[in-house]
Structure formats: structure tokens, C-alpha cells
Amino acid sequence: MLRAEQLDVLRGGKQVLAGVDLDLRPGEVLGVLGPNGAGKSTLLGALCGEVPTAGGRVSLDDRALGDWSGPQRARRLAVLPQSSTLNFAFRVEEVVGMGRLPHDTGGARDAEVVAEALAAADACHLAGRSYLALSGGERQRVHLARVLAQLWPGEAGQVLLLDEPTSMLDPLHQHTTLQAVRSFAERGVAVLVILHDLNLAARYCDRLLLLADGRPHVLGPPEQVLQAEPLKAVFGLEVLVQRHPERGHPLIVAR
């Protein structure tokens, strides 16, 4: 699967990632947490080949990421960036259909996938509308549907990287989005998702990476990472850690 070994990234002569080792596992959701400027988006960019590295290696199935052709990589690896620069009045279905470009499955099948991906993102009601007429949260859900369509229906060997996919969403659609992500993981896809909400991370992620100043602070299951001491060290935040009364995962309460 996707692996980073001793990953270093420099920007403007400053080291923004240092010594990151990471192995994405099939069927797992790995959450990345950290304060602003910790290197989370830089890490995601390096993992998908969009950010050049100063040292280390990124590989997919033990093959250097740069050795994969564009279409090969796109059928295996989909990326949802933090923001989009799309400024054309495409219909929603056309935006989601862009995820099918690496495939040769035919127009009828692609239309089916677009509809199914929109349903997974709870965005069916947006079909037919102009992308530019949508709110920020609606656009975010359309782009989620696009990357889901790129890997649809999801299987072992594929990787999904998401940068703050819940940032513009209301509470209901934050959960809808992460439930769709979990469903993809249950089909065997390896998922990495950058989050800011500690309680969403606790509920939906199998492992968490806590980044501080471009370096891994702790990597492990939510019960290990979401503790008062590491959260204080990284975020400067005093918290109480309790158990969710129904689900049993950590529940973080700021003091």
C-alpha cells in the first residue's frame, strides 16, 4: 500500500516535515491531527506526489510513487484537497464525472457511478445545478462525491487522501461525510483524513497521527493518542478525557 519512509520536506529553506514514517493499511481510516502549521497538508501533498520531498521515499505497493503513470496512479489513489480552484459553471454531475476520467467504463456506467457517489455524499438533490451556484459546504460534498467516483465502488489496493473534508459542513453532514469514508474503508480502501475535530477523529478513525512542528508526536489508536498529556503538549489545550456513554471511544472535553 502507500508508505512513507523518513519523509523530509523543505519550504523556503525551512524544514516543514522531518522523519515521517507512515504506512497506510487496507481497510483502515488513519486520522492526522495537529495545530495549524504542524505540516498536515504538506504531508498529504507529499504522499500524493504534489509536494516535492527533500529526503525519504513515498511508495505504492513497494514501487516509487513517481514510477506510476498518471492514469495508473489515478485509478489507485484519489485526493480531496482542502480547497478547489474550479471556477467554471459545470453542472454538478459533470464535476463528479471528472472522477471517472482515468477509467474506460463507458458513459452509461459512469452515469450510474456518478449517481451512486452523489448519494453516498448526500448530494443527490444538487444534481442539475451549476457548481458555481452552490454554497461552500455543498461544493465540498460535490468534491467528495468526485473522489468517491474516482475509486468507486472501492476495493483493497486503493488509497483515499482527504484534507479537512468536514471543514465547511454542518454537524449532520460532518457525520454523513465520515460515514461515507468509513464505508469505503470497510471495502478495503486505505484512508487518510486530516481533521481538526478531536471527537470526530475519536469516533471514525482506527489510528491517529498527532503531528507537532512537522514531526510525529505520537501514532497509535485513539485511546493512546487522545490523552490529556499529548493533547496538552501539542495543542496547549487542557482537556478531560472520558468515554462515550454508548460507543466507548474517547470523548474529549475542553476544561
PDB file of C-alpha atoms in Angstrom:
ATOM      1  CA  MET A   1       0.000   0.000   0.000  1.00  0.00           C
ATOM      2  CA  LEU A   2       1.027   3.639   0.352  1.00  0.00           C
ATOM      3  CA  ARG A   3       4.101   4.065   2.520  1.00  0.00           C
ATOM      4  CA  ALA A   4       6.276   6.995   3.578  1.00  0.00           C
ATOM      5  CA  GLU A   5       9.767   6.345   4.871  1.00  0.00           C
ATOM      6  CA  GLN A   6      11.817   9.046   6.639  1.00  0.00           C
ATOM      7  CA  LEU A   7       9.971  11.754   4.742  1.00  0.00           C
ATOM      8  CA  ASP A   8      11.507  15.260   4.809  1.00  0.00           C
ATOM      9  CA  VAL A   9      10.070  18.377   3.157  1.00  0.00           C
ATOM     10  CA  LEU A  10      11.685  21.818   2.913  1.00  0.00           C
ATOM     11  CA  ARG A  11       9.928  25.065   2.045  1.00  0.00           C
ATOM     12  CA  GLY A  12      11.859  28.299   1.678  1.00  0.00           C
ATOM     13  CA  GLY A  13      14.839  26.670   3.321  1.00  0.00           C
ATOM     14  CA  LYS A  14      12.763  25.730   6.364  1.00  0.00           C
ATOM     15  CA  GLN A  15      12.093  22.124   7.268  1.00  0.00           C
ATOM     16  CA  VAL A  16       8.328  21.614   7.487  1.00  0.00           C
ATOM     17  CA  LEU A  17       8.320  17.804   7.698  1.00  0.00           C
ATOM     18  CA  ALA A  18      11.041  15.726   9.292  1.00  0.00           C
ATOM     19  CA  GLY A  19      11.499  11.978   9.611  1.00  0.00           C
ATOM     20  CA  VAL A  20       7.911  10.900   8.968  1.00  0.00           C
ATOM     21  CA  ASP A  21       7.348   7.157   8.709  1.00  0.00           C
ATOM     22  CA  LEU A  22       3.805   6.147   7.799  1.00  0.00           C
ATOM     23  CA  ASP A  23       2.152   3.046   6.426  1.00  0.00           C
ATOM     24  CA  LEU A  24      -1.462   3.215   5.264  1.00  0.00           C
ATOM     25  CA  ARG A  25      -3.280  -0.064   5.783  1.00  0.00           C
ATOM     26  CA  PRO A  26      -6.119  -1.555   3.720  1.00  0.00           C
ATOM     27  CA  GLY A  27      -9.475  -1.205   5.426  1.00  0.00           C
ATOM     28  CA  GLU A  28      -8.250   1.427   7.877  1.00  0.00           C
ATOM     29  CA  VAL A  29      -9.034   5.103   8.453  1.00  0.00           C
ATOM     30  CA  LEU A  30      -5.937   6.940   9.652  1.00  0.00           C
ATOM     31  CA  GLY A  31      -6.618  10.409  11.047  1.00  0.00           C
ATOM     32  CA  VAL A  32      -3.997  13.163  11.070  1.00  0.00           C
ATOM     33  CA  LEU A  33      -4.282  15.774  13.827  1.00  0.00           C
ATOM     34  CA  GLY A  34      -2.209  18.780  14.774  1.00  0.00           C
ATOM     35  CA  PRO A  35      -2.340  22.545  15.213  1.00  0.00           C
ATOM     36  CA  ASN A  36      -2.178  24.999  12.333  1.00  0.00           C
ATOM     37  CA  GLY A  37       1.258  24.874  10.723  1.00  0.00           C
ATOM     38  CA  ALA A  38       2.047  21.392  12.020  1.00  0.00           C
ATOM     39  CA  GLY A  39       2.579  20.057   8.479  1.00  0.00           C
ATOM     40  CA  LYS A  40      -0.648  18.120   7.945  1.00  0.00           C
ATOM     41  CA  SER A  41      -1.465  19.385   4.440  1.00  0.00           C
ATOM     42  CA  THR A  42       2.205  19.218   3.484  1.00  0.00           C
ATOM     43  CA  LEU A  43       2.229  15.558   4.490  1.00  0.00           C
ATOM     44  CA  LEU A  44      -0.826  14.829   2.364  1.00  0.00           C
ATOM     45  CA  GLY A  45       0.739  16.677  -0.577  1.00  0.00           C
ATOM     46  CA  ALA A  46       3.944  14.679  -0.244  1.00  0.00           C
ATOM     47  CA  LEU A  47       2.028  11.389  -0.036  1.00  0.00           C
ATOM     48  CA  CYS A  48       0.256  12.065  -3.342  1.00  0.00           C
ATOM     49  CA  GLY A  49       3.332  13.445  -5.116  1.00  0.00           C
ATOM     50  CA  GLU A  50       2.181  17.067  -5.351  1.00  0.00           C
ATOM     51  CA  VAL A  51       4.762  18.373  -2.843  1.00  0.00           C
ATOM     52  CA  PRO A  52       8.437  17.627  -3.628  1.00  0.00           C
ATOM     53  CA  THR A  53      10.404  15.920  -0.897  1.00  0.00           C
ATOM     54  CA  ALA A  54      13.901  16.714   0.292  1.00  0.00           C
ATOM     55  CA  GLY A  55      14.515  13.236   1.639  1.00  0.00           C
ATOM     56  CA  GLY A  56      12.889   9.883   2.188  1.00  0.00           C
ATOM     57  CA  ARG A  57      10.632   7.877  -0.083  1.00  0.00           C
ATOM     58  CA  VAL A  58       6.946   7.511  -0.898  1.00  0.00           C
ATOM     59  CA  SER A  59       5.915   4.223  -2.458  1.00  0.00           C
ATOM     60  CA  LEU A  60       2.743   2.491  -3.580  1.00  0.00           C
ATOM     61  CA  ASP A  61       2.955  -1.303  -3.430  1.00  0.00           C
ATOM     62  CA  ASP A  62       6.724  -1.012  -2.885  1.00  0.00           C
ATOM     63  CA  ARG A  63       7.082   0.933  -6.130  1.00  0.00           C
ATOM     64  CA  ALA A  64       8.164   4.579  -6.021  1.00  0.00           C
ATOM     65  CA  LEU A  65       5.148   6.822  -6.465  1.00  0.00           C
ATOM     66  CA  GLY A  66       6.855   8.691  -9.322  1.00  0.00           C
ATOM     67  CA  ASP A  67       7.226   5.440 -11.292  1.00  0.00           C
ATOM     68  CA  TRP A  68       3.455   5.098 -11.687  1.00  0.00           C
ATOM     69  CA  SER A  69       1.900   6.624 -14.798  1.00  0.00           C
ATOM     70  CA  GLY A  70      -0.780   9.274 -14.268  1.00  0.00           C
ATOM     71  CA  PRO A  71      -3.755   7.065 -15.227  1.00  0.00           C
ATOM     72  CA  GLN A  72      -2.398   4.105 -13.230  1.00  0.00           C
ATOM     73  CA  ARG A  73      -1.987   6.246 -10.143  1.00  0.00           C
ATOM     74  CA  ALA A  74      -5.385   7.901 -10.567  1.00  0.00           C
ATOM     75  CA  ARG A  75      -7.144   4.528 -10.593  1.00  0.00           C
ATOM     76  CA  ARG A  76      -5.463   3.630  -7.304  1.00  0.00           C
ATOM     77  CA  LEU A  77      -5.123   6.962  -5.476  1.00  0.00           C
ATOM     78  CA  ALA A  78      -7.689   9.757  -5.086  1.00  0.00           C
ATOM     79  CA  VAL A  79      -7.089  13.058  -3.311  1.00  0.00           C
ATOM     80  CA  LEU A  80      -9.540  15.589  -1.896  1.00  0.00           C
ATOM     81  CA  PRO A  81      -7.638  18.853  -1.337  1.00  0.00           C
ATOM     82  CA  GLN A  82      -8.555  21.438   1.264  1.00  0.00           C
ATOM     83  CA  SER A  83      -9.920  23.815  -1.389  1.00  0.00           C
ATOM     84  CA  SER A  84     -10.711  23.781  -5.103  1.00  0.00           C
ATOM     85  CA  THR A  85      -9.935  26.346  -7.793  1.00  0.00           C
ATOM     86  CA  LEU A  86     -12.771  25.225 -10.066  1.00  0.00           C
ATOM     87  CA  ASN A  87     -14.352  28.406 -11.458  1.00  0.00           C
ATOM     88  CA  PHE A  88     -16.494  27.189 -14.333  1.00  0.00           C
ATOM     89  CA  ALA A  89     -20.263  26.756 -14.340  1.00  0.00           C
ATOM     90  CA  PHE A  90     -20.231  22.985 -14.795  1.00  0.00           C
ATOM     91  CA  ARG A  91     -23.293  21.056 -13.734  1.00  0.00           C
ATOM     92  CA  VAL A  92     -22.812  19.086 -10.545  1.00  0.00           C
ATOM     93  CA  GLU A  93     -22.895  15.777 -12.444  1.00  0.00           C
ATOM     94  CA  GLU A  94     -20.100  16.995 -14.714  1.00  0.00           C
ATOM     95  CA  VAL A  95     -17.895  17.860 -11.734  1.00  0.00           C
ATOM     96  CA  VAL A  96     -18.451  14.449 -10.152  1.00  0.00           C
ATOM     97  CA  GLY A  97     -17.936  12.814 -13.552  1.00  0.00           C
ATOM     98  CA  MET A  98     -14.399  14.231 -13.671  1.00  0.00           C
ATOM     99  CA  GLY A  99     -13.546  11.469 -11.223  1.00  0.00           C
ATOM    100  CA  ARG A 100     -14.244   8.921 -13.955  1.00  0.00           C
ATOM    101  CA  LEU A 101     -11.679  10.316 -16.412  1.00  0.00           C
ATOM    102  CA  PRO A 102      -8.986   7.688 -15.553  1.00  0.00           C
ATOM    103  CA  HIS A 103     -11.461   4.907 -16.351  1.00  0.00           C
ATOM    104  CA  ASP A 104     -12.801   3.474 -19.571  1.00  0.00           C
ATOM    105  CA  THR A 105     -16.124   2.120 -18.334  1.00  0.00           C
ATOM    106  CA  GLY A 106     -18.495   3.799 -20.777  1.00  0.00           C
ATOM    107  CA  GLY A 107     -20.985   6.630 -20.423  1.00  0.00           C
ATOM    108  CA  ALA A 108     -23.850   4.558 -19.024  1.00  0.00           C
ATOM    109  CA  ARG A 109     -21.732   3.017 -16.266  1.00  0.00           C
ATOM    110  CA  ASP A 110     -20.128   6.357 -15.469  1.00  0.00           C
ATOM    111  CA  ALA A 111     -23.573   7.929 -15.071  1.00  0.00           C
ATOM    112  CA  GLU A 112     -24.513   5.150 -12.624  1.00  0.00           C
ATOM    113  CA  VAL A 113     -21.337   5.722 -10.614  1.00  0.00           C
ATOM    114  CA  VAL A 114     -21.919   9.484 -10.504  1.00  0.00           C
ATOM    115  CA  ALA A 115     -25.427   8.938  -9.126  1.00  0.00           C
ATOM    116  CA  GLU A 116     -24.187   6.435  -6.543  1.00  0.00           C
ATOM    117  CA  ALA A 117     -21.333   8.693  -5.439  1.00  0.00           C
ATOM    118  CA  LEU A 118     -23.695  11.659  -5.082  1.00  0.00           C
ATOM    119  CA  ALA A 119     -25.953   9.504  -2.931  1.00  0.00           C
ATOM    120  CA  ALA A 120     -23.014   8.469  -0.729  1.00  0.00           C
ATOM    121  CA  ALA A 121     -22.157  12.147  -0.225  1.00  0.00           C
ATOM    122  CA  ASP A 122     -25.826  13.006   0.482  1.00  0.00           C
ATOM    123  CA  ALA A 123     -25.796  15.328  -2.511  1.00  0.00           C
ATOM    124  CA  CYS A 124     -28.345  13.812  -4.913  1.00  0.00           C
ATOM    125  CA  HIS A 125     -30.566  16.884  -4.582  1.00  0.00           C
ATOM    126  CA  LEU A 126     -27.776  19.034  -6.039  1.00  0.00           C
ATOM    127  CA  ALA A 127     -27.882  17.242  -9.402  1.00  0.00           C
ATOM    128  CA  GLY A 128     -28.623  19.561 -12.297  1.00  0.00           C
ATOM    129  CA  ARG A 129     -27.428  22.683 -10.524  1.00  0.00           C
ATOM    130  CA  SER A 130     -24.481  24.846 -11.524  1.00  0.00           C
ATOM    131  CA  TYR A 131     -21.406  24.241  -9.386  1.00  0.00           C
ATOM    132  CA  LEU A 132     -20.879  27.995  -9.047  1.00  0.00           C
ATOM    133  CA  ALA A 133     -24.372  28.436  -7.548  1.00  0.00           C
ATOM    134  CA  LEU A 134     -23.569  26.137  -4.612  1.00  0.00           C
ATOM    135  CA  SER A 135     -22.582  27.113  -1.099  1.00  0.00           C
ATOM    136  CA  GLY A 136     -19.133  26.235   0.232  1.00  0.00           C
ATOM    137  CA  GLY A 137     -20.447  23.188   2.082  1.00  0.00           C
ATOM    138  CA  GLU A 138     -22.379  21.981  -0.950  1.00  0.00           C
ATOM    139  CA  ARG A 139     -19.282  22.314  -3.124  1.00  0.00           C
ATOM    140  CA  GLN A 140     -17.321  20.312  -0.570  1.00  0.00           C
ATOM    141  CA  ARG A 141     -19.822  17.474  -0.753  1.00  0.00           C
ATOM    142  CA  VAL A 142     -19.732  17.521  -4.562  1.00  0.00           C
ATOM    143  CA  HIS A 143     -15.953  17.180  -4.500  1.00  0.00           C
ATOM    144  CA  LEU A 144     -16.268  14.332  -2.007  1.00  0.00           C
ATOM    145  CA  ALA A 145     -18.577  12.611  -4.488  1.00  0.00           C
ATOM    146  CA  ARG A 146     -15.990  13.252  -7.228  1.00  0.00           C
ATOM    147  CA  VAL A 147     -13.172  11.459  -5.399  1.00  0.00           C
ATOM    148  CA  LEU A 148     -15.504   8.633  -4.376  1.00  0.00           C
ATOM    149  CA  ALA A 149     -16.490   8.254  -8.040  1.00  0.00           C
ATOM    150  CA  GLN A 150     -12.804   8.067  -8.960  1.00  0.00           C
ATOM    151  CA  LEU A 151     -12.351   4.915  -6.842  1.00  0.00           C
ATOM    152  CA  TRP A 152     -15.930   3.603  -6.956  1.00  0.00           C
ATOM    153  CA  PRO A 153     -17.017   1.210  -5.563  1.00  0.00           C
ATOM    154  CA  GLY A 154     -13.805   0.971  -3.531  1.00  0.00           C
ATOM    155  CA  GLU A 155     -11.598  -2.067  -3.037  1.00  0.00           C
ATOM    156  CA  ALA A 156      -8.394  -3.260  -1.417  1.00  0.00           C
ATOM    157  CA  GLY A 157      -5.344  -1.732  -3.065  1.00  0.00           C
ATOM    158  CA  GLN A 158      -6.850   1.737  -3.388  1.00  0.00           C
ATOM    159  CA  VAL A 159      -5.971   4.823  -1.322  1.00  0.00           C
ATOM    160  CA  LEU A 160      -8.124   7.832  -0.450  1.00  0.00           C
ATOM    161  CA  LEU A 161      -6.490  11.002   0.940  1.00  0.00           C
ATOM    162  CA  LEU A 162      -8.748  13.749   2.317  1.00  0.00           C
ATOM    163  CA  ASP A 163      -7.703  17.166   3.603  1.00  0.00           C
ATOM    164  CA  GLU A 164     -10.242  18.538   6.104  1.00  0.00           C
ATOM    165  CA  PRO A 165     -13.321  17.157   4.290  1.00  0.00           C
ATOM    166  CA  THR A 166     -15.653  18.357   7.088  1.00  0.00           C
ATOM    167  CA  SER A 167     -14.370  21.920   7.466  1.00  0.00           C
ATOM    168  CA  MET A 168     -17.353  23.693   5.837  1.00  0.00           C
ATOM    169  CA  LEU A 169     -20.065  21.232   6.815  1.00  0.00           C
ATOM    170  CA  ASP A 170     -22.874  21.367   9.336  1.00  0.00           C
ATOM    171  CA  PRO A 171     -22.845  18.685  12.087  1.00  0.00           C
ATOM    172  CA  LEU A 172     -25.157  16.313  10.193  1.00  0.00           C
ATOM    173  CA  HIS A 173     -23.037  16.364   7.044  1.00  0.00           C
ATOM    174  CA  GLN A 174     -19.806  16.058   9.001  1.00  0.00           C
ATOM    175  CA  HIS A 175     -21.075  12.657  10.118  1.00  0.00           C
ATOM    176  CA  THR A 176     -22.518  11.811   6.687  1.00  0.00           C
ATOM    177  CA  THR A 177     -19.129  12.503   5.108  1.00  0.00           C
ATOM    178  CA  LEU A 178     -17.162  10.421   7.586  1.00  0.00           C
ATOM    179  CA  GLN A 179     -19.692   7.594   7.394  1.00  0.00           C
ATOM    180  CA  ALA A 180     -19.105   7.508   3.621  1.00  0.00           C
ATOM    181  CA  VAL A 181     -15.363   7.435   4.275  1.00  0.00           C
ATOM    182  CA  ARG A 182     -15.764   4.560   6.734  1.00  0.00           C
ATOM    183  CA  SER A 183     -17.866   2.650   4.208  1.00  0.00           C
ATOM    184  CA  PHE A 184     -15.027   2.937   1.703  1.00  0.00           C
ATOM    185  CA  ALA A 185     -12.566   1.644   4.296  1.00  0.00           C
ATOM    186  CA  GLU A 186     -14.856  -1.308   5.005  1.00  0.00           C
ATOM    187  CA  ARG A 187     -14.499  -2.262   1.326  1.00  0.00           C
ATOM    188  CA  GLY A 188     -10.721  -2.412   1.732  1.00  0.00           C
ATOM    189  CA  VAL A 189      -9.641   1.122   0.798  1.00  0.00           C
ATOM    190  CA  ALA A 190      -6.819   2.662   2.856  1.00  0.00           C
ATOM    191  CA  VAL A 191      -7.936   6.125   4.001  1.00  0.00           C
ATOM    192  CA  LEU A 192      -6.005   9.077   5.410  1.00  0.00           C
ATOM    193  CA  VAL A 193      -8.078  12.016   6.606  1.00  0.00           C
ATOM    194  CA  ILE A 194      -6.928  15.320   8.111  1.00  0.00           C
ATOM    195  CA  LEU A 195      -9.286  16.511  10.844  1.00  0.00           C
ATOM    196  CA  HIS A 196      -9.445  19.267  13.432  1.00  0.00           C
ATOM    197  CA  ASP A 197     -12.331  17.917  15.486  1.00  0.00           C
ATOM    198  CA  LEU A 198     -10.892  15.559  18.091  1.00  0.00           C
ATOM    199  CA  ASN A 199     -14.221  13.894  18.805  1.00  0.00           C
ATOM    200  CA  LEU A 200     -14.904  13.153  15.140  1.00  0.00           C
ATOM    201  CA  ALA A 201     -11.419  11.640  14.945  1.00  0.00           C
ATOM    202  CA  ALA A 202     -12.116   9.511  18.004  1.00  0.00           C
ATOM    203  CA  ARG A 203     -15.329   8.169  16.545  1.00  0.00           C
ATOM    204  CA  TYR A 204     -14.335   7.430  12.952  1.00  0.00           C
ATOM    205  CA  CYS A 205     -10.584   6.725  12.892  1.00  0.00           C
ATOM    206  CA  ASP A 206      -8.809   3.438  13.604  1.00  0.00           C
ATOM    207  CA  ARG A 207      -5.425   5.094  14.188  1.00  0.00           C
ATOM    208  CA  LEU A 208      -4.337   8.677  14.721  1.00  0.00           C
ATOM    209  CA  LEU A 209      -1.130  10.521  13.913  1.00  0.00           C
ATOM    210  CA  LEU A 210      -0.519  13.583  16.065  1.00  0.00           C
ATOM    211  CA  LEU A 211       1.863  15.995  14.313  1.00  0.00           C
ATOM    212  CA  ALA A 212       3.786  18.799  16.011  1.00  0.00           C
ATOM    213  CA  ASP A 213       6.208  21.113  14.192  1.00  0.00           C
ATOM    214  CA  GLY A 214       6.408  18.749  11.241  1.00  0.00           C
ATOM    215  CA  ARG A 215       7.340  15.723  13.324  1.00  0.00           C
ATOM    216  CA  PRO A 216       5.279  12.776  14.521  1.00  0.00           C
ATOM    217  CA  HIS A 217       4.486  13.252  18.209  1.00  0.00           C
ATOM    218  CA  VAL A 218       2.526  10.040  18.685  1.00  0.00           C
ATOM    219  CA  LEU A 219       0.955   7.448  16.382  1.00  0.00           C
ATOM    220  CA  GLY A 220      -1.499   4.850  17.598  1.00  0.00           C
ATOM    221  CA  PRO A 221      -5.141   4.017  18.322  1.00  0.00           C
ATOM    222  CA  PRO A 222      -7.415   6.831  19.542  1.00  0.00           C
ATOM    223  CA  GLU A 223      -7.244   5.539  23.122  1.00  0.00           C
ATOM    224  CA  GLN A 224      -3.480   6.072  23.101  1.00  0.00           C
ATOM    225  CA  VAL A 225      -3.299   9.374  21.224  1.00  0.00           C
ATOM    226  CA  LEU A 226      -6.282  11.210  22.686  1.00  0.00           C
ATOM    227  CA  GLN A 227      -4.902  11.580  26.175  1.00  0.00           C
ATOM    228  CA  ALA A 228      -4.562  14.724  28.249  1.00  0.00           C
ATOM    229  CA  GLU A 229      -0.748  14.799  28.194  1.00  0.00           C
ATOM    230  CA  PRO A 230      -0.090  14.612  24.409  1.00  0.00           C
ATOM    231  CA  LEU A 231      -3.005  16.966  23.657  1.00  0.00           C
ATOM    232  CA  LYS A 232      -1.623  19.495  26.115  1.00  0.00           C
ATOM    233  CA  ALA A 233       1.883  19.143  24.661  1.00  0.00           C
ATOM    234  CA  VAL A 234       0.783  19.609  21.046  1.00  0.00           C
ATOM    235  CA  PHE A 235      -2.246  21.903  21.233  1.00  0.00           C
ATOM    236  CA  GLY A 236      -1.604  23.634  24.552  1.00  0.00           C
ATOM    237  CA  LEU A 237      -5.143  22.622  25.486  1.00  0.00           C
ATOM    238  CA  GLU A 238      -6.267  21.372  28.881  1.00  0.00           C
ATOM    239  CA  VAL A 239      -8.810  18.595  28.400  1.00  0.00           C
ATOM    240  CA  LEU A 240     -10.768  15.947  30.226  1.00  0.00           C
ATOM    241  CA  VAL A 241     -10.842  12.554  28.518  1.00  0.00           C
ATOM    242  CA  GLN A 242     -13.952  10.499  29.163  1.00  0.00           C
ATOM    243  CA  ARG A 243     -15.648   7.549  27.499  1.00  0.00           C
ATOM    244  CA  HIS A 244     -18.535   7.955  25.102  1.00  0.00           C
ATOM    245  CA  PRO A 245     -21.530   6.563  27.031  1.00  0.00           C
ATOM    246  CA  GLU A 246     -22.779   4.444  24.117  1.00  0.00           C
ATOM    247  CA  ARG A 247     -19.825   3.789  21.787  1.00  0.00           C
ATOM    248  CA  GLY A 248     -16.981   3.645  24.293  1.00  0.00           C
ATOM    249  CA  HIS A 249     -14.473   5.695  22.279  1.00  0.00           C
ATOM    250  CA  PRO A 250     -12.651   8.642  23.898  1.00  0.00           C
ATOM    251  CA  LEU A 251     -14.712  11.781  24.413  1.00  0.00           C
ATOM    252  CA  ILE A 252     -12.700  14.988  24.678  1.00  0.00           C
ATOM    253  CA  VAL A 253     -13.979  17.891  26.773  1.00  0.00           C
ATOM    254  CA  ALA A 254     -12.029  21.153  26.996  1.00  0.00           C
ATOM    255  CA  ARG A 255     -11.512  22.356  30.552  1.00  0.00           C
TER     256      ARG A 255
END
